[in-house]
Short mmCIF file of C-alpha atoms in Angstrom, two decimals:
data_model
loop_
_atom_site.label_atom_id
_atom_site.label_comp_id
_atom_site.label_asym_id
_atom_site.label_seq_id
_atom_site.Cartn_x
_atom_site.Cartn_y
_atom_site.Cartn_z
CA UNK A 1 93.95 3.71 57.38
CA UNK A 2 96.62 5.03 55.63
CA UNK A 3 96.66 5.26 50.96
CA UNK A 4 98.06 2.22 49.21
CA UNK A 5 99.85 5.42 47.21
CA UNK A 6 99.59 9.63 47.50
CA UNK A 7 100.70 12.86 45.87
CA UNK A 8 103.38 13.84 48.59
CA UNK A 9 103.14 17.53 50.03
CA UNK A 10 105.27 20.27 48.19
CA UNK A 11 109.00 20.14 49.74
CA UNK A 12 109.07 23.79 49.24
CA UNK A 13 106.14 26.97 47.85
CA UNK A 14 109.52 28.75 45.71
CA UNK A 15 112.55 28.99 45.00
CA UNK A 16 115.58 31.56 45.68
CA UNK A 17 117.34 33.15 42.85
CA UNK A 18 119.98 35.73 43.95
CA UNK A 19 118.33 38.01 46.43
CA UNK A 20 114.81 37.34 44.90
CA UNK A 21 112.72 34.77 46.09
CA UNK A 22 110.17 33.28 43.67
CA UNK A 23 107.30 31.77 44.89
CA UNK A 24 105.79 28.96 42.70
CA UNK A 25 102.27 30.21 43.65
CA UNK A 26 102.73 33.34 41.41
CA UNK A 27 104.85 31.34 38.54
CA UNK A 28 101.77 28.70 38.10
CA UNK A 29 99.64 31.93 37.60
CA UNK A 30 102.16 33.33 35.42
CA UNK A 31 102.33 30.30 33.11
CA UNK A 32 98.82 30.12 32.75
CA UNK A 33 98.38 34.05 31.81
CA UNK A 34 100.94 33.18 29.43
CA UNK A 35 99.31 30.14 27.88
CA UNK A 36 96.00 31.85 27.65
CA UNK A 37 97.71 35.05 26.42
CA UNK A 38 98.72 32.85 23.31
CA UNK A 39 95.78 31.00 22.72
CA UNK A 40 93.48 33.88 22.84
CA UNK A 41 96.09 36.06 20.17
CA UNK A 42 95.97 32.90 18.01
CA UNK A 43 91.84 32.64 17.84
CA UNK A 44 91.51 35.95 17.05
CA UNK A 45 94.03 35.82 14.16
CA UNK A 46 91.83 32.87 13.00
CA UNK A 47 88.86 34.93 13.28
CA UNK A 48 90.49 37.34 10.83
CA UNK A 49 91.50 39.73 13.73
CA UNK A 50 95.12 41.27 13.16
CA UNK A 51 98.40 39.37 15.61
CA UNK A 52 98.50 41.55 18.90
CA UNK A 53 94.85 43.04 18.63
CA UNK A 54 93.19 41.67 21.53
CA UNK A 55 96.35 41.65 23.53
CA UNK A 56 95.38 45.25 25.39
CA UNK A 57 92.05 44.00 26.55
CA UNK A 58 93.50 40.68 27.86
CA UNK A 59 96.32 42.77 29.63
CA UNK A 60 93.63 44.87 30.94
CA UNK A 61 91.23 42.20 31.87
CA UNK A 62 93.55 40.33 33.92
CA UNK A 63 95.18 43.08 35.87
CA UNK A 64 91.36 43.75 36.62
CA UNK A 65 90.79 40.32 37.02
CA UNK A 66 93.24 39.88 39.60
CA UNK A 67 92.56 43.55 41.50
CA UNK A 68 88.51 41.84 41.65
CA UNK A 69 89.45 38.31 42.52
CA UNK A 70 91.54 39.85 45.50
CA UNK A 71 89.04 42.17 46.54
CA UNK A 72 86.39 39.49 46.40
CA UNK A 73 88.61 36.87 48.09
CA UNK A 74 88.91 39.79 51.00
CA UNK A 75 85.56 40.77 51.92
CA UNK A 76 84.76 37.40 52.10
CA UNK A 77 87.97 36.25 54.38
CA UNK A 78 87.95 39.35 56.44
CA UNK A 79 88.65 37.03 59.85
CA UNK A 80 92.08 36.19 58.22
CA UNK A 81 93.47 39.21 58.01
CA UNK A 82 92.26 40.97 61.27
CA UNK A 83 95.20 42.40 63.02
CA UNK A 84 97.45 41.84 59.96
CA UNK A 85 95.97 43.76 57.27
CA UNK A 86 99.21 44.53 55.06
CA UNK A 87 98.84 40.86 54.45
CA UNK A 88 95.90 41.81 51.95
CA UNK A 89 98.72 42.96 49.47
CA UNK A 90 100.38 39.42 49.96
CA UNK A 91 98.68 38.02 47.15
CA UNK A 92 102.05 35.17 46.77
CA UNK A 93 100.21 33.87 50.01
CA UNK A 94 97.04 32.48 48.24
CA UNK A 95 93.96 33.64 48.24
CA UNK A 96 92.07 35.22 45.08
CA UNK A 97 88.08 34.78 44.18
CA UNK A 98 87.50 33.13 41.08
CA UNK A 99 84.25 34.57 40.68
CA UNK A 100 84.82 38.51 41.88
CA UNK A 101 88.22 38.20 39.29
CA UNK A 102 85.90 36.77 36.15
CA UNK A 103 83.15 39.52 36.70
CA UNK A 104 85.69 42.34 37.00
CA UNK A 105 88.37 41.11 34.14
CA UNK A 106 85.53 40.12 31.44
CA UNK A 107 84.10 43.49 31.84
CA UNK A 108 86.58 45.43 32.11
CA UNK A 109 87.92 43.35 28.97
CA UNK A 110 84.85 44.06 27.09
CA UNK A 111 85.34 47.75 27.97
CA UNK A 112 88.78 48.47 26.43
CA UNK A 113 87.87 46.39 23.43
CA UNK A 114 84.92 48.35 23.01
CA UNK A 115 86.84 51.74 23.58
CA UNK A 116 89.54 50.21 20.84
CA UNK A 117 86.59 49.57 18.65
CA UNK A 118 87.32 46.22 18.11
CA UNK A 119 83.64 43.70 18.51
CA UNK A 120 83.21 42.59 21.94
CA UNK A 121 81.53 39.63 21.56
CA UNK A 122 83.93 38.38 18.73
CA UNK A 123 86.93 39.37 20.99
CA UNK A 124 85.09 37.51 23.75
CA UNK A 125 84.43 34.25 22.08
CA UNK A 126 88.54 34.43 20.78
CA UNK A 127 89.74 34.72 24.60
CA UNK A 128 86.43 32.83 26.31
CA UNK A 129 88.71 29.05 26.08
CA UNK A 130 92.04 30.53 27.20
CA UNK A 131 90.21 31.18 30.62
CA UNK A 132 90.12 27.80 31.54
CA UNK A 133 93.47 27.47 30.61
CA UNK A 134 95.15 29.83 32.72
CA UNK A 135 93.01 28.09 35.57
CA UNK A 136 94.06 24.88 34.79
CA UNK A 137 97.74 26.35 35.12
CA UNK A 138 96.88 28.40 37.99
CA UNK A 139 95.39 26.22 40.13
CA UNK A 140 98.86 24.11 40.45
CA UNK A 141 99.70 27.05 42.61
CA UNK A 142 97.17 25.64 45.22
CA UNK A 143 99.12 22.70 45.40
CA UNK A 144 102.00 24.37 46.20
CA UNK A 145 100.31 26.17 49.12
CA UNK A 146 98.94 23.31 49.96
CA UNK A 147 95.19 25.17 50.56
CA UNK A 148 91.71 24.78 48.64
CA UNK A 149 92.32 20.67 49.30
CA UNK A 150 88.73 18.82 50.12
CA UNK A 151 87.83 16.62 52.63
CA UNK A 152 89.78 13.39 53.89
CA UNK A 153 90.22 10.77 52.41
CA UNK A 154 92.17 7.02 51.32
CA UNK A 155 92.09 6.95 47.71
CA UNK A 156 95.59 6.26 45.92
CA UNK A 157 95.76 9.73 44.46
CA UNK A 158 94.83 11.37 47.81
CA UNK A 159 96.88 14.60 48.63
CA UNK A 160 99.87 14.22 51.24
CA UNK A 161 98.96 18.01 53.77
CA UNK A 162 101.92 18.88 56.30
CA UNK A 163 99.70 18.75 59.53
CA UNK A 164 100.54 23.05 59.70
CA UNK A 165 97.85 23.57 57.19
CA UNK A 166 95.23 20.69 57.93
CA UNK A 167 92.15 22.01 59.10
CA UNK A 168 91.48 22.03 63.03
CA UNK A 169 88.19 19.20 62.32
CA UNK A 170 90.91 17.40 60.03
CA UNK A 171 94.03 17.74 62.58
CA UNK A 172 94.21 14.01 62.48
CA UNK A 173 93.91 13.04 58.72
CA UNK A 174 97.08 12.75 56.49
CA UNK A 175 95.30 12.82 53.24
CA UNK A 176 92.99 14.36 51.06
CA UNK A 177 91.00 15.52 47.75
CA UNK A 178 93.11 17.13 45.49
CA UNK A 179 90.95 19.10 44.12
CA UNK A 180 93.43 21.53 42.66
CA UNK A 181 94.18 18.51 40.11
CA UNK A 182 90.32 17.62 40.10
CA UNK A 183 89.71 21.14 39.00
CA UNK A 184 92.77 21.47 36.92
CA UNK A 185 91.79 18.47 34.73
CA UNK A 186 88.15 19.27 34.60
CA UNK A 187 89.15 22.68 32.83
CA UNK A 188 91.51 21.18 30.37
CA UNK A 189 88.19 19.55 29.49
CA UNK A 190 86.27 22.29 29.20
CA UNK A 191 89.04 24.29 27.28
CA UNK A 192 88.74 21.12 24.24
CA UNK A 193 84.80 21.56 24.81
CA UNK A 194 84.98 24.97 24.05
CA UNK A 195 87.26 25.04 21.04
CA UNK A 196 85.43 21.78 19.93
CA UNK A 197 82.34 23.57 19.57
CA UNK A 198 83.77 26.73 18.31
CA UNK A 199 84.86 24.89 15.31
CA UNK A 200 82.23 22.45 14.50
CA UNK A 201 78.80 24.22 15.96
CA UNK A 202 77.88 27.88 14.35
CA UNK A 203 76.90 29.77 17.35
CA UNK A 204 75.72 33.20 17.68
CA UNK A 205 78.57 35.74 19.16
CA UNK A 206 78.73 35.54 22.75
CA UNK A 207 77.04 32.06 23.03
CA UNK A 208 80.73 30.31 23.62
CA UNK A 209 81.07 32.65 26.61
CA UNK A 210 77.49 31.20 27.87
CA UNK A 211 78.67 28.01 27.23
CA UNK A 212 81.81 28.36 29.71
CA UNK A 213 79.86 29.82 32.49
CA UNK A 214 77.61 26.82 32.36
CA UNK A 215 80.52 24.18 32.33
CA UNK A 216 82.52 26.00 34.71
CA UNK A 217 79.98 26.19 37.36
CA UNK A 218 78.83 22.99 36.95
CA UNK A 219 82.15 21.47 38.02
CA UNK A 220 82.88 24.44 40.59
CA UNK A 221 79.75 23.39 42.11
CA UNK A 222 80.65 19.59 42.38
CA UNK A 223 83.64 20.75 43.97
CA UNK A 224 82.35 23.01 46.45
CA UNK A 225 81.16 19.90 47.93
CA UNK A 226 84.47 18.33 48.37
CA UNK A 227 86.43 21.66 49.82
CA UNK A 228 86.71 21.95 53.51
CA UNK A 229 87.63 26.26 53.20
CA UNK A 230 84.59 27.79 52.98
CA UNK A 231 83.85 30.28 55.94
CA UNK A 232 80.09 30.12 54.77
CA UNK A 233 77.51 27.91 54.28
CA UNK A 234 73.74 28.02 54.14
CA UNK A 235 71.85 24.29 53.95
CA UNK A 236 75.03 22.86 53.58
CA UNK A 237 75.85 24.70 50.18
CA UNK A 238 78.92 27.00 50.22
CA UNK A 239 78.71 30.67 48.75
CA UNK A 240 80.18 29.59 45.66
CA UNK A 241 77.93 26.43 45.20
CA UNK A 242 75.13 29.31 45.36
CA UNK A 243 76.62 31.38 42.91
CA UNK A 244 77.43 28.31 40.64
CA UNK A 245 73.98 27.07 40.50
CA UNK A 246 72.85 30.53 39.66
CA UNK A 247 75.41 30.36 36.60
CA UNK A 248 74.17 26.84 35.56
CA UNK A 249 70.34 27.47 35.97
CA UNK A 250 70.93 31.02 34.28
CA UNK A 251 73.54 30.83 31.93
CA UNK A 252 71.22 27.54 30.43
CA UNK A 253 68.12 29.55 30.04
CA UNK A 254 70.01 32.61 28.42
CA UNK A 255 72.13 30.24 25.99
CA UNK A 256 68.96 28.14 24.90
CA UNK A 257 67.16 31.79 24.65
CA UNK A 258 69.65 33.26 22.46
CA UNK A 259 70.14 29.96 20.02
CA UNK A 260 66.62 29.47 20.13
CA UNK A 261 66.10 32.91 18.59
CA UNK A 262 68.89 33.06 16.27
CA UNK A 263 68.19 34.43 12.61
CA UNK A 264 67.96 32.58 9.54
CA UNK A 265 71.30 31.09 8.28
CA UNK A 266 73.23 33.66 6.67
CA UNK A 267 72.10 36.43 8.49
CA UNK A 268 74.63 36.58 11.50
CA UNK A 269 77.34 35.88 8.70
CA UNK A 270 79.33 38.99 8.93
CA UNK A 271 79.60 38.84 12.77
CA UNK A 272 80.49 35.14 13.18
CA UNK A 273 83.94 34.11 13.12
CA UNK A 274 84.61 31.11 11.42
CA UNK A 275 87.03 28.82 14.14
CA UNK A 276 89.41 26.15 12.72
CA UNK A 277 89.65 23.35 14.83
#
């Protein structure tokens, strides 16, 4: 049965320009380090943080982000690159770890804004809702690989897969989940959560960042049960649907923890930043 309607397949992953060729993979990522690069620079200056402050620990943080996502994206693909292992440093080809690049490039983040003296936790509630952003951006890149789809399906805003990268179990299905867009839209939602609640809801520092880790892996988890690329899987649940229940049963209890113990209004009044919406 074929869709009434579909997203058709990329004609092309880039684009030449001279003798460089630019691959539309690395210019969704781009865009969204951009976008996130601004959005972060413009909280902090509403927290009362100086223009261009935070701007070495988010250059940091992703450069780190990117060296962990790879690394974790890696260890856990080793089967891919057996027998072609300069391909590891073809990062244009796909392939990075959400979770491996947001442990590394929040802490390493945290660490330069520490060493800068600037307050972590402040500087990590200003740049917490461009993360989703730049995912939201990034993901589009997925597309254009046409990888990280889900399983089959009919539905009129099924995804169009040239039959080179279907899945051997899926060789005979045209369509399926987009679930770069599913993902993509579900962070733009969590971006206007996040800045939502910044504004209106006087949270201690740090909480926002709790607050992320909950949404995030509540939808990654969802959507671990649509994608058809994990190379693991344990009852059913993928890796990442492991490690995204972890961050939704733990980040929870820690968030509730910390509000539930918060001081007395007026206490935490000269480390909270006041957001404008």
């Amino acid at each position: 049965m074929s869709p009434v309607a579909f997203i058709p397949a990329p004609s092309t992953d880039g684009f030449q320009l001279g003798p460089l060729f630019f691959h539309l993979y690395g210019l969704c990522i781009a865009i969204g380090v951009l976008a996130a690069f601004w959005l972060a620079n413009r909280r902090w200056v509403q927290a009362g943080g100086q223009p261009g402050e935070i701007e070495r620990p988010a250059i940091w943080g992703v450069a780190a982000g990117f060296l962990g996502g790879r690394l974790g994206y890696v260890i856990t693909h080793t089967g891919d690159f057996r027998g072609r292992w300069l391909h590891v440093f073809a990062i244009w080809e796909g392939g990075l770890a959400l979770y491996g690049g947001l442990t590394v490039g929040i802490l390493t983040g945290l660490w330069v804004a520490r060493r800068r003296g600037l307050p972590m936790l402040r500087a990590l509630d200003a740049a917490i809702p461009a993360i989703p952003l730049a995912q939201a951006f990034g993901r589009w890149g997925n597309y254009f690989n046409q990888e990280l789809f889900g399983t089959p399906t009919t539905l009129p805003w099924a995804l169009e897969v040239d039959p080179e990268h279907r899945p051997d179990r899926y060789a005979d299905a045209a369509t399926f989940h987009p679930t770069f867009l599913y993902e993509s839209l579900y962070n733009l939602a969590v971006v206007a959560v996040l800045l939502r609640v910044g504004a209106t809801r006087r949270l201690r520092p740090g909480s926002l960042s709790l607050l992320y880790l909950v949404l995030y892996g509540t939808g990654r988890f969802l959507l671990e049960l649509l994608r058809t690329d994990t190379t693991y899987r344990l009852l059913g649940l993928s890796r990442n649907a492991y490690v995204s229940l972890a961050l939704i049963v733990g980040g929870s209890l820690w968030l509730w923890l910390r509000e539930r113990r918060r001081p007395r209004a007026g206490a935490d009044d000269a480390e909270e930043p006041q957001w404008s919406s």
